[in-house]
Amino acid sequence: KLNYFQQPQDIKESDFLKFSEKYGRHSFLAPSQVQPSFSAFYRAGDPILIYFDSSSVLSTLRQPVKMGASGLCVDGNPAGFLDSKSTSCTRIFANLSKSCVTDPALDAASYYRDFTVLKVPINDTIVQAMKVIYEIEFSGTRGIQSVSVRFKVSNISGNSGSSLQQHFTLHFWVSVPILPGLLLSLTLSHTLPRSGNPGYITGAPLLVANSGAVQHMSILQSKGDGSCSQFFRHTVQFGRNMRTGCKLSLSPILEESNCSYIQQKLYKALQGMNRAEDLAITGSAHSTQAEEWTTILIQNCSVQAVNCTSCCMVPVTLEIQILWTKVGLLSNPQAQILGARYFYQCHPLKFLSTSVVPLTTVVTFTDMTEWPEPPRGQPQIHWKLPFDIFFPFKVALNLERSYRGDLAVYVFLILIMFSILCF
């Protein structure tokens, strides 16, 4: 047992918090605080929003600034409302004559063309109107076999103050012939590369499953303007704590009187389109082996608002807590997940005063490894020597002196007896 890690304990929902507090350390989770409300007008320091009509893209007005000791230009710096300032920076061109024609930084029109500046932050209506799903079938080296598309449409009004929100999905699946005229359909998620064999490798994606479909665990990702991206998400990597934040826009006109709809919308934004149900214990878990997966514990927050009759308790923070341990030989440890929990935190939301909700996602990994006893090592030889190394010689000398003294006494007694007998 000195060569192996100790057997990990079973994690149940009732004792998840106990183990998390015992083995956990500092994470990125900030103390709870009341989320600020956002008005319908610019405030000092707010980024100024612009809109590209040709591409229907919302962005921010940029003011290039210098970065680092070299002073090179960084174009991603947003201009702040009522923040008057002048900046200067350096640009380097490998071919000035070519860059003069092709580089947007040298084109004066790129600083004003094809976009408009919003007078106030967005307060229009976002309509959930259309969803497009492409399904592509492919078969190994024979390439793409068929492509199908499905649409989900809805009616929208012709108001000039509304915008259209669209969703696009691309789904691949494999067709494998097993008998003449019979095809076996496999989703592409089953062909995901391993994240370890068998234990997880640090930095490898976490494997999750939803109704048997394997995918990578993901969390919210923000766009350049700080809003939540609906199509791109960060992949959660094993052993690496993460913290992300973004702002999700709400539509007061459609959602003002529907608390449950807002709650479900924010839950779905935090957890993604396909909610993870199970988490792979090891990096090589197979979707058909139930013992290689653990159910993700989900703790939603209460829906009751406190001291507010016109509020809705909505989730604003998701903390993904993952307990893991090392198992196997000390010379070849394997990382194994013991349990995971989705922990939501809610805050009251006032419909009439809030159009944007800031969302936060935190991922924490807690190491619960229990190391074996340290080896005792080889026995050591303990020499037992007298305090004085000359002790043997002193003993011998004392014996000799004692013998001489006794001999003198004997001679003296013999002389006394002889003198008595003679007289």
mmCIF file of C-alpha atoms in Angstrom, residues 22-415:
data_model
loop_
_atom_site.group_PDB
_atom_site.id
_atom_site.type_symbol
_atom_site.label_atom_id
_atom_site.label_comp_id
_atom_site.label_asym_id
_atom_site.label_seq_id
_atom_site.Cartn_x
_atom_site.Cartn_y
_atom_site.Cartn_z
ATOM 1 C CA LYS A 22 -12.405 20.450 3.503
ATOM 2 C CA TYR A 23 -10.167 20.146 0.466
ATOM 3 C CA GLY A 24 -11.037 23.378 -1.356
ATOM 4 C CA ARG A 25 -8.853 26.448 -1.553
ATOM 5 C CA HIS A 26 -9.334 30.002 -2.769
ATOM 6 C CA SER A 27 -11.250 30.261 -6.029
ATOM 7 C CA PHE A 28 -12.235 33.051 -8.367
ATOM 8 C CA LEU A 29 -15.707 33.401 -6.843
ATOM 9 C CA ALA A 30 -16.256 36.960 -5.621
ATOM 10 C CA PRO A 31 -18.461 37.754 -2.618
ATOM 11 C CA SER A 32 -22.135 38.155 -3.368
ATOM 12 C CA GLN A 33 -23.246 41.659 -4.167
ATOM 13 C CA VAL A 34 -26.316 43.357 -5.565
ATOM 14 C CA GLN A 35 -26.112 43.598 -9.328
ATOM 15 C CA PRO A 36 -26.194 47.200 -10.612
ATOM 16 C CA SER A 37 -29.134 48.401 -12.656
ATOM 17 C CA PHE A 38 -28.580 49.882 -16.114
ATOM 18 C CA SER A 39 -30.309 52.994 -17.422
ATOM 19 C CA ALA A 40 -31.422 53.725 -20.983
ATOM 20 C CA PHE A 41 -28.773 56.414 -21.526
ATOM 21 C CA TYR A 42 -24.990 56.661 -21.591
ATOM 22 C CA ARG A 43 -23.077 57.203 -18.393
ATOM 23 C CA ALA A 44 -19.573 58.585 -18.047
ATOM 24 C CA GLY A 45 -17.052 55.966 -19.102
ATOM 25 C CA ASP A 46 -19.545 53.698 -20.889
ATOM 26 C CA PRO A 47 -18.357 52.410 -24.286
ATOM 27 C CA ILE A 48 -20.020 54.167 -27.206
ATOM 28 C CA LEU A 49 -21.962 51.700 -29.344
ATOM 29 C CA ILE A 50 -21.907 51.649 -33.153
ATOM 30 C CA TYR A 51 -23.899 49.570 -35.621
ATOM 31 C CA PHE A 52 -22.820 48.150 -38.998
ATOM 32 C CA ASP A 53 -25.979 48.138 -41.087
ATOM 33 C CA SER A 54 -24.543 46.047 -43.948
ATOM 34 C CA SER A 55 -23.572 43.142 -41.697
ATOM 35 C CA SER A 56 -26.043 43.705 -38.804
ATOM 36 C CA VAL A 57 -23.200 43.747 -36.289
ATOM 37 C CA LEU A 58 -23.187 45.723 -33.039
ATOM 38 C CA SER A 59 -19.779 46.936 -31.867
ATOM 39 C CA THR A 60 -18.084 49.813 -30.031
ATOM 40 C CA LEU A 61 -16.349 52.954 -31.204
ATOM 41 C CA ARG A 62 -12.602 52.357 -31.004
ATOM 42 C CA GLN A 63 -9.756 54.721 -30.160
ATOM 43 C CA PRO A 64 -6.307 53.219 -30.856
ATOM 44 C CA VAL A 65 -3.788 53.476 -28.005
ATOM 45 C CA LYS A 66 -0.171 52.457 -27.562
ATOM 46 C CA MET A 67 0.779 49.287 -25.732
ATOM 47 C CA GLY A 68 4.034 48.328 -24.056
ATOM 48 C CA ALA A 69 7.450 49.943 -24.204
ATOM 49 C CA SER A 70 7.460 49.916 -28.012
ATOM 50 C CA GLY A 71 4.311 52.044 -28.193
ATOM 51 C CA LEU A 72 2.695 49.938 -30.928
ATOM 52 C CA CYS A 73 -0.947 50.608 -31.742
ATOM 53 C CA VAL A 74 -3.727 48.539 -30.233
ATOM 54 C CA ASP A 75 -6.993 49.024 -32.118
ATOM 55 C CA GLY A 76 -9.345 47.260 -29.704
ATOM 56 C CA ASN A 77 -9.547 50.023 -27.096
ATOM 57 C CA PRO A 78 -13.151 51.302 -26.753
ATOM 58 C CA ALA A 79 -13.833 55.022 -26.563
ATOM 59 C CA GLY A 80 -15.549 56.049 -23.329
ATOM 60 C CA PHE A 81 -18.529 58.376 -23.116
ATOM 61 C CA LEU A 82 -17.511 61.856 -21.851
ATOM 62 C CA ASP A 83 -13.888 60.657 -21.709
ATOM 63 C CA SER A 84 -12.092 63.272 -23.809
ATOM 64 C CA LYS A 85 -8.486 62.335 -24.509
ATOM 65 C CA SER A 86 -5.843 62.248 -27.228
ATOM 66 C CA THR A 87 -3.728 59.191 -27.969
ATOM 67 C CA SER A 88 -0.763 58.430 -30.199
ATOM 68 C CA CYS A 89 0.891 55.162 -31.174
ATOM 69 C CA THR A 90 3.283 53.631 -33.701
ATOM 70 C CA ARG A 91 2.477 51.374 -36.651
ATOM 71 C CA ILE A 92 5.044 49.252 -38.500
ATOM 72 C CA PHE A 93 4.588 48.372 -42.174
ATOM 73 C CA ALA A 94 6.569 45.748 -44.065
ATOM 74 C CA ASN A 95 5.461 47.191 -47.410
ATOM 75 C CA LEU A 96 4.211 50.755 -47.100
ATOM 76 C CA SER A 97 3.034 51.107 -50.690
ATOM 77 C CA LYS A 98 0.922 47.956 -50.418
ATOM 78 C CA SER A 99 -0.371 48.782 -46.936
ATOM 79 C CA CYS A 100 -1.401 52.225 -48.119
ATOM 80 C CA VAL A 101 -4.018 50.577 -50.315
ATOM 81 C CA THR A 102 -5.058 47.548 -48.243
ATOM 82 C CA ASP A 103 -4.554 48.466 -44.561
ATOM 83 C CA PRO A 104 -7.750 49.912 -42.986
ATOM 84 C CA ALA A 105 -5.617 51.892 -40.527
ATOM 85 C CA LEU A 106 -4.403 54.085 -43.401
ATOM 86 C CA ASP A 107 -7.838 54.417 -44.997
ATOM 87 C CA ALA A 108 -9.626 57.505 -43.682
ATOM 88 C CA ALA A 109 -13.013 56.115 -44.738
ATOM 89 C CA SER A 110 -12.647 53.137 -42.374
ATOM 90 C CA TYR A 111 -13.022 55.503 -39.424
ATOM 91 C CA TYR A 112 -16.514 56.637 -40.410
ATOM 92 C CA ARG A 113 -17.879 54.552 -43.296
ATOM 93 C CA ASP A 114 -20.604 51.878 -43.137
ATOM 94 C CA PHE A 115 -21.555 52.357 -39.497
ATOM 95 C CA THR A 116 -23.702 54.627 -37.381
ATOM 96 C CA VAL A 117 -23.317 55.732 -33.765
ATOM 97 C CA LEU A 118 -26.138 54.872 -31.380
ATOM 98 C CA LYS A 119 -27.572 57.872 -29.572
ATOM 99 C CA VAL A 120 -28.299 55.783 -26.470
ATOM 100 C CA PRO A 121 -27.536 52.144 -25.522
ATOM 101 C CA ILE A 122 -29.725 49.526 -27.136
ATOM 102 C CA ASN A 123 -33.300 49.589 -25.907
ATOM 103 C CA ASP A 124 -35.051 47.984 -28.847
ATOM 104 C CA THR A 125 -36.922 44.698 -28.996
ATOM 105 C CA ILE A 126 -34.988 41.482 -29.558
ATOM 106 C CA VAL A 127 -37.252 38.929 -31.194
ATOM 107 C CA GLN A 128 -36.587 35.198 -30.948
ATOM 108 C CA ALA A 129 -37.687 34.611 -34.501
ATOM 109 C CA MET A 130 -35.651 32.121 -36.478
ATOM 110 C CA LYS A 131 -33.493 29.060 -35.989
ATOM 111 C CA VAL A 132 -31.589 27.232 -38.731
ATOM 112 C CA ILE A 133 -30.143 23.733 -38.287
ATOM 113 C CA TYR A 134 -27.922 22.078 -40.883
ATOM 114 C CA GLU A 135 -27.401 18.319 -40.627
ATOM 115 C CA ILE A 136 -24.520 16.879 -42.680
ATOM 116 C CA GLU A 137 -24.061 13.146 -43.166
ATOM 117 C CA PHE A 138 -20.616 11.858 -44.057
ATOM 118 C CA SER A 139 -19.108 8.420 -44.420
ATOM 119 C CA GLY A 140 -15.377 8.150 -43.816
ATOM 120 C CA THR A 141 -13.217 8.736 -46.870
ATOM 121 C CA ARG A 142 -16.262 8.782 -49.169
ATOM 122 C CA GLY A 143 -16.976 12.318 -47.997
ATOM 123 C CA ILE A 144 -20.279 14.095 -47.512
ATOM 124 C CA GLN A 145 -23.271 11.942 -48.408
ATOM 125 C CA SER A 146 -26.193 14.312 -47.822
ATOM 126 C CA VAL A 147 -27.088 17.688 -46.377
ATOM 127 C CA SER A 148 -30.435 18.624 -44.876
ATOM 128 C CA VAL A 149 -31.669 21.820 -43.296
ATOM 129 C CA ARG A 150 -34.460 22.521 -40.829
ATOM 130 C CA PHE A 151 -36.041 25.881 -40.027
ATOM 131 C CA LYS A 152 -37.933 27.146 -37.034
ATOM 132 C CA VAL A 153 -39.735 30.379 -37.962
ATOM 133 C CA SER A 154 -42.104 32.765 -36.223
ATOM 134 C CA ASN A 155 -44.017 35.905 -37.066
ATOM 135 C CA ILE A 156 -42.473 39.288 -36.273
ATOM 136 C CA SER A 157 -43.941 42.765 -36.291
ATOM 137 C CA GLY A 158 -42.789 45.516 -38.606
ATOM 138 C CA ASN A 159 -41.825 48.002 -35.899
ATOM 139 C CA SER A 160 -38.712 49.992 -36.775
ATOM 140 C CA GLY A 161 -37.350 49.712 -33.259
ATOM 141 C CA SER A 162 -36.913 45.939 -33.204
ATOM 142 C CA SER A 163 -34.059 43.646 -34.158
ATOM 143 C CA LEU A 164 -33.968 40.011 -35.200
ATOM 144 C CA GLN A 165 -32.045 37.381 -33.294
ATOM 145 C CA GLN A 166 -31.148 34.267 -35.298
ATOM 146 C CA HIS A 167 -29.630 30.928 -34.257
ATOM 147 C CA PHE A 168 -27.579 28.678 -36.523
ATOM 148 C CA THR A 169 -26.543 25.095 -35.770
ATOM 149 C CA LEU A 170 -24.253 22.784 -37.739
ATOM 150 C CA HIS A 171 -24.510 19.087 -36.842
ATOM 151 C CA PHE A 172 -22.434 16.245 -38.327
ATOM 152 C CA TRP A 173 -23.244 12.539 -38.154
ATOM 153 C CA VAL A 174 -21.628 9.425 -39.558
ATOM 154 C CA SER A 175 -23.313 6.675 -41.550
ATOM 155 C CA VAL A 176 -21.609 3.273 -41.319
ATOM 156 C CA PRO A 177 -22.842 0.375 -43.530
ATOM 157 C CA ILE A 178 -23.173 -2.822 -41.474
ATOM 158 C CA LEU A 179 -25.444 -4.846 -43.787
ATOM 159 C CA PRO A 180 -26.550 -4.337 -47.381
ATOM 160 C CA GLY A 181 -29.246 -1.698 -47.354
ATOM 161 C CA LEU A 182 -28.807 -0.995 -43.609
ATOM 162 C CA LEU A 183 -26.983 2.004 -42.177
ATOM 163 C CA LEU A 184 -25.870 2.598 -38.621
ATOM 164 C CA SER A 185 -25.989 6.290 -37.710
ATOM 165 C CA LEU A 186 -23.383 7.555 -35.259
ATOM 166 C CA THR A 187 -23.216 11.102 -33.993
ATOM 167 C CA LEU A 188 -19.902 12.856 -34.397
ATOM 168 C CA SER A 189 -19.723 13.387 -30.653
ATOM 169 C CA HIS A 190 -18.725 9.739 -30.237
ATOM 170 C CA THR A 191 -15.593 10.402 -32.264
ATOM 171 C CA LEU A 192 -14.230 13.063 -29.922
ATOM 172 C CA PRO A 193 -10.559 12.509 -29.110
ATOM 173 C CA ARG A 194 -9.645 11.189 -25.700
ATOM 174 C CA SER A 195 -8.777 13.582 -22.904
ATOM 175 C CA GLY A 196 -6.447 11.008 -21.348
ATOM 176 C CA ASN A 197 -5.910 7.260 -21.163
ATOM 177 C CA PRO A 198 -7.316 6.468 -18.737
ATOM 178 C CA GLY A 199 -6.843 9.459 -16.409
ATOM 179 C CA TYR A 200 -7.435 13.050 -17.450
ATOM 180 C CA ILE A 201 -4.481 15.080 -18.719
ATOM 181 C CA THR A 202 -4.152 18.619 -17.382
ATOM 182 C CA GLY A 203 -5.433 21.026 -20.020
ATOM 183 C CA ALA A 204 -7.524 18.417 -21.865
ATOM 184 C CA PRO A 205 -11.247 19.176 -22.420
ATOM 185 C CA LEU A 206 -13.757 17.796 -19.938
ATOM 186 C CA LEU A 207 -16.103 15.228 -21.462
ATOM 187 C CA VAL A 208 -19.811 15.543 -20.715
ATOM 188 C CA ALA A 209 -22.854 13.703 -22.043
ATOM 189 C CA ASN A 210 -26.474 14.604 -22.701
ATOM 190 C CA SER A 211 -28.768 11.644 -23.443
ATOM 191 C CA GLY A 212 -25.726 9.632 -24.545
ATOM 192 C CA ALA A 213 -24.296 12.315 -26.870
ATOM 193 C CA VAL A 214 -20.719 13.116 -25.811
ATOM 194 C CA GLN A 215 -19.393 16.661 -26.072
ATOM 195 C CA HIS A 216 -16.996 19.051 -24.356
ATOM 196 C CA MET A 217 -18.057 21.028 -21.298
ATOM 197 C CA SER A 218 -18.272 24.738 -22.139
ATOM 198 C CA ILE A 219 -19.048 28.045 -20.425
ATOM 199 C CA LEU A 220 -20.043 31.535 -21.504
ATOM 200 C CA GLN A 221 -17.787 33.581 -23.748
ATOM 201 C CA SER A 222 -17.993 37.346 -24.269
ATOM 202 C CA LYS A 223 -17.739 39.241 -27.516
ATOM 203 C CA GLY A 224 -15.688 42.360 -28.141
ATOM 204 C CA ASP A 225 -18.387 44.632 -26.770
ATOM 205 C CA GLY A 226 -18.787 42.594 -23.572
ATOM 206 C CA SER A 227 -22.075 40.960 -24.561
ATOM 207 C CA CYS A 228 -22.581 37.180 -24.327
ATOM 208 C CA SER A 229 -21.814 35.279 -27.494
ATOM 209 C CA GLN A 230 -24.622 32.958 -28.582
ATOM 210 C CA PHE A 231 -22.496 30.823 -30.876
ATOM 211 C CA PHE A 232 -19.065 30.578 -29.209
ATOM 212 C CA ARG A 233 -18.261 29.256 -25.743
ATOM 213 C CA HIS A 234 -15.040 28.580 -23.819
ATOM 214 C CA THR A 235 -14.088 24.904 -23.451
ATOM 215 C CA VAL A 236 -13.479 23.835 -19.841
ATOM 216 C CA GLN A 237 -10.035 22.259 -19.468
ATOM 217 C CA PHE A 238 -9.197 19.759 -16.750
ATOM 218 C CA GLY A 239 -7.319 21.156 -13.774
ATOM 219 C CA ARG A 240 -7.570 24.802 -14.811
ATOM 220 C CA ASN A 241 -9.780 27.181 -12.858
ATOM 221 C CA MET A 242 -11.664 29.643 -15.031
ATOM 222 C CA ARG A 243 -13.797 32.742 -14.629
ATOM 223 C CA THR A 244 -15.767 34.432 -17.415
ATOM 224 C CA GLY A 245 -18.311 37.217 -17.530
ATOM 225 C CA CYS A 246 -20.540 38.874 -20.093
ATOM 226 C CA LYS A 247 -23.759 40.870 -20.412
ATOM 227 C CA LEU A 248 -26.997 39.365 -21.702
ATOM 228 C CA SER A 249 -29.581 41.704 -23.190
ATOM 229 C CA LEU A 250 -33.222 41.323 -22.233
ATOM 230 C CA SER A 251 -36.315 42.545 -24.035
ATOM 231 C CA PRO A 252 -38.507 44.463 -21.571
ATOM 232 C CA ILE A 253 -41.509 44.567 -23.938
ATOM 233 C CA LEU A 254 -41.809 40.817 -24.392
ATOM 234 C CA GLU A 255 -40.371 39.626 -21.097
ATOM 235 C CA GLU A 256 -41.583 42.193 -18.611
ATOM 236 C CA SER A 257 -44.485 40.129 -17.331
ATOM 237 C CA ASN A 258 -43.039 36.657 -17.753
ATOM 238 C CA CYS A 259 -40.660 35.825 -14.892
ATOM 239 C CA SER A 260 -40.389 32.109 -15.635
ATOM 240 C CA TYR A 261 -39.452 32.837 -19.252
ATOM 241 C CA ILE A 262 -36.607 35.120 -18.144
ATOM 242 C CA GLN A 263 -35.382 32.531 -15.646
ATOM 243 C CA GLN A 264 -35.294 29.789 -18.266
ATOM 244 C CA LYS A 265 -33.559 32.094 -20.729
ATOM 245 C CA LEU A 266 -30.770 32.900 -18.261
ATOM 246 C CA TYR A 267 -30.424 29.269 -17.142
ATOM 247 C CA LYS A 268 -30.097 28.222 -20.772
ATOM 248 C CA ALA A 269 -27.536 30.944 -21.451
ATOM 249 C CA LEU A 270 -25.390 29.816 -18.512
ATOM 250 C CA GLN A 271 -25.561 26.081 -19.208
ATOM 251 C CA GLY A 272 -25.556 26.203 -23.030
ATOM 252 C CA MET A 273 -27.922 24.852 -25.660
ATOM 253 C CA ASN A 274 -27.318 21.217 -24.665
ATOM 254 C CA ARG A 275 -27.283 20.948 -20.884
ATOM 255 C CA ALA A 276 -24.672 18.571 -19.535
ATOM 256 C CA GLU A 277 -26.175 15.701 -17.530
ATOM 257 C CA ASP A 278 -23.204 13.382 -16.910
ATOM 258 C CA LEU A 279 -19.456 13.959 -16.575
ATOM 259 C CA ALA A 280 -16.810 11.457 -17.660
ATOM 260 C CA ILE A 281 -14.851 10.098 -14.690
ATOM 261 C CA THR A 282 -11.760 9.482 -16.835
ATOM 262 C CA GLY A 283 -10.476 10.955 -20.052
ATOM 263 C CA SER A 284 -11.135 7.766 -22.025
ATOM 264 C CA ALA A 285 -14.709 7.125 -20.853
ATOM 265 C CA HIS A 286 -17.015 5.493 -23.396
ATOM 266 C CA SER A 287 -20.574 6.653 -23.764
ATOM 267 C CA THR A 288 -21.992 3.125 -23.460
ATOM 268 C CA GLN A 289 -20.265 2.353 -20.134
ATOM 269 C CA ALA A 290 -22.460 3.787 -17.385
ATOM 270 C CA GLU A 291 -19.878 3.094 -14.652
ATOM 271 C CA GLU A 292 -17.434 5.469 -16.365
ATOM 272 C CA TRP A 293 -19.741 8.458 -15.873
ATOM 273 C CA THR A 294 -20.979 10.408 -12.855
ATOM 274 C CA THR A 295 -24.194 12.416 -12.684
ATOM 275 C CA ILE A 296 -23.714 16.173 -12.387
ATOM 276 C CA LEU A 297 -25.480 17.526 -9.310
ATOM 277 C CA ILE A 298 -27.511 20.655 -10.113
ATOM 278 C CA GLN A 299 -28.525 23.094 -7.384
ATOM 279 C CA ASN A 300 -30.850 25.801 -8.666
ATOM 280 C CA CYS A 301 -31.576 28.854 -6.556
ATOM 281 C CA SER A 302 -34.870 29.798 -4.972
ATOM 282 C CA VAL A 303 -37.393 31.559 -7.201
ATOM 283 C CA GLN A 304 -38.748 33.700 -4.374
ATOM 284 C CA ALA A 305 -37.727 37.369 -4.314
ATOM 285 C CA VAL A 306 -36.931 39.043 -1.002
ATOM 286 C CA ASN A 307 -38.669 42.321 -0.053
ATOM 287 C CA CYS A 308 -39.702 42.987 -3.622
ATOM 288 C CA THR A 309 -43.189 42.416 -4.983
ATOM 289 C CA SER A 310 -42.349 43.253 -8.609
ATOM 290 C CA CYS A 311 -39.023 41.383 -8.845
ATOM 291 C CA CYS A 312 -37.980 38.125 -10.409
ATOM 292 C CA MET A 313 -35.216 35.981 -8.902
ATOM 293 C CA VAL A 314 -32.959 35.145 -11.839
ATOM 294 C CA PRO A 315 -29.640 33.223 -11.989
ATOM 295 C CA VAL A 316 -26.643 35.509 -12.482
ATOM 296 C CA THR A 317 -23.745 33.268 -11.384
ATOM 297 C CA LEU A 318 -22.944 29.645 -12.163
ATOM 298 C CA GLU A 319 -20.145 27.953 -10.227
ATOM 299 C CA ILE A 320 -19.066 24.583 -11.596
ATOM 300 C CA GLN A 321 -17.398 22.704 -8.732
ATOM 301 C CA ILE A 322 -15.380 19.615 -9.664
ATOM 302 C CA LEU A 323 -13.813 17.200 -7.144
ATOM 303 C CA TRP A 324 -10.993 14.990 -8.423
ATOM 304 C CA THR A 325 -8.213 12.787 -7.120
ATOM 305 C CA LYS A 326 -5.154 10.821 -8.180
ATOM 306 C CA VAL A 327 -5.408 7.023 -8.208
ATOM 307 C CA GLY A 328 -3.134 4.135 -9.052
ATOM 308 C CA LEU A 329 0.625 3.805 -8.675
ATOM 309 C CA LEU A 330 2.681 6.638 -7.267
ATOM 310 C CA SER A 331 5.027 6.204 -10.229
ATOM 311 C CA ASN A 332 2.165 6.595 -12.752
ATOM 312 C CA PRO A 333 -0.714 8.568 -11.188
ATOM 313 C CA GLN A 334 -4.037 8.830 -13.024
ATOM 314 C CA ALA A 335 -6.405 11.778 -12.544
ATOM 315 C CA GLN A 336 -9.990 10.732 -11.887
ATOM 316 C CA ILE A 337 -13.091 12.842 -11.258
ATOM 317 C CA LEU A 338 -15.132 12.007 -8.148
ATOM 318 C CA GLY A 339 -18.081 14.370 -8.545
ATOM 319 C CA ALA A 340 -19.293 17.663 -10.018
ATOM 320 C CA ARG A 341 -21.946 20.219 -9.103
ATOM 321 C CA TYR A 342 -23.605 23.129 -10.906
ATOM 322 C CA PHE A 343 -24.262 25.744 -8.208
ATOM 323 C CA TYR A 344 -26.417 28.724 -9.258
ATOM 324 C CA GLN A 345 -26.712 32.045 -7.439
ATOM 325 C CA CYS A 346 -29.670 34.360 -8.027
ATOM 326 C CA HIS A 347 -30.460 38.036 -7.529
ATOM 327 C CA PRO A 348 -33.725 39.939 -7.805
ATOM 328 C CA LEU A 349 -34.335 41.572 -11.169
ATOM 329 C CA LYS A 350 -36.614 44.588 -11.657
ATOM 330 C CA PHE A 351 -38.279 44.417 -15.042
ATOM 331 C CA LEU A 352 -38.747 48.118 -15.645
ATOM 332 C CA SER A 353 -35.225 49.230 -14.736
ATOM 333 C CA THR A 354 -33.039 46.440 -16.173
ATOM 334 C CA SER A 355 -32.391 45.728 -19.835
ATOM 335 C CA VAL A 356 -28.969 44.046 -19.491
ATOM 336 C CA VAL A 357 -28.050 41.329 -16.975
ATOM 337 C CA PRO A 358 -24.367 40.613 -16.197
ATOM 338 C CA LEU A 359 -23.676 36.873 -16.010
ATOM 339 C CA THR A 360 -20.661 35.170 -14.437
ATOM 340 C CA THR A 361 -19.379 31.609 -14.695
ATOM 341 C CA VAL A 362 -16.730 30.166 -12.367
ATOM 342 C CA VAL A 363 -15.024 26.760 -12.697
ATOM 343 C CA THR A 364 -13.051 25.376 -9.743
ATOM 344 C CA PHE A 365 -11.131 22.095 -9.461
ATOM 345 C CA THR A 366 -10.567 20.674 -5.974
ATOM 346 C CA ASP A 367 -7.829 18.070 -5.453
ATOM 347 C CA MET A 368 -8.915 15.419 -2.909
ATOM 348 C CA THR A 369 -5.889 13.150 -3.315
ATOM 349 C CA GLU A 370 -5.008 11.202 -0.149
ATOM 350 C CA TRP A 371 -1.374 10.186 -0.209
ATOM 351 C CA PRO A 372 -0.185 6.889 1.335
ATOM 352 C CA GLU A 373 2.003 6.582 4.416
ATOM 353 C CA PRO A 374 5.607 7.659 3.887
ATOM 354 C CA PRO A 375 7.981 4.678 3.645
ATOM 355 C CA ARG A 376 9.819 3.746 6.849
ATOM 356 C CA GLY A 377 13.151 3.274 5.062
ATOM 357 C CA GLN A 378 16.036 0.848 5.872
ATOM 358 C CA PRO A 379 17.048 0.196 9.523
ATOM 359 C CA GLN A 380 20.084 2.112 10.723
ATOM 360 C CA ILE A 381 23.023 0.676 12.773
ATOM 361 C CA HIS A 382 23.354 2.387 16.157
ATOM 362 C CA TRP A 383 26.896 2.066 17.639
ATOM 363 C CA LYS A 384 26.927 1.940 21.432
ATOM 364 C CA LEU A 385 30.349 3.272 22.526
ATOM 365 C CA PRO A 386 31.423 4.511 26.000
ATOM 366 C CA PHE A 387 31.609 8.207 26.526
ATOM 367 C CA ASP A 388 35.437 8.064 26.942
ATOM 368 C CA ILE A 389 37.306 6.112 24.232
ATOM 369 C CA PHE A 390 40.237 5.588 26.675
ATOM 370 C CA PHE A 391 37.946 3.811 29.123
ATOM 371 C CA PRO A 392 39.335 0.277 28.373
ATOM 372 C CA PHE A 393 42.882 1.438 29.002
ATOM 373 C CA LYS A 394 41.916 3.141 32.258
ATOM 374 C CA VAL A 395 40.192 -0.024 33.458
ATOM 375 C CA ALA A 396 43.268 -2.124 32.706
ATOM 376 C CA LEU A 397 45.544 0.392 34.488
ATOM 377 C CA ASN A 398 43.296 0.466 37.531
ATOM 378 C CA LEU A 399 43.335 -3.335 37.694
ATOM 379 C CA GLU A 400 47.134 -3.328 37.607
ATOM 380 C CA ARG A 401 47.362 -0.688 40.347
ATOM 381 C CA SER A 402 44.907 -2.639 42.462
ATOM 382 C CA TYR A 403 46.917 -5.819 42.035
ATOM 383 C CA ARG A 404 50.169 -4.063 43.133
ATOM 384 C CA GLY A 405 48.472 -2.629 46.200
ATOM 385 C CA ASP A 406 47.158 -6.014 47.251
ATOM 386 C CA LEU A 407 50.590 -7.604 46.800
ATOM 387 C CA ALA A 408 52.240 -5.005 49.108
ATOM 388 C CA VAL A 409 49.635 -5.691 51.787
ATOM 389 C CA TYR A 410 50.270 -9.420 51.614
ATOM 390 C CA VAL A 411 54.072 -8.957 51.924
ATOM 391 C CA PHE A 412 53.611 -6.660 54.947
ATOM 392 C CA LEU A 413 51.419 -9.211 56.712
ATOM 393 C CA ILE A 414 53.887 -12.026 56.030
ATOM 394 C CA LEU A 415 56.762 -9.975 57.563
#
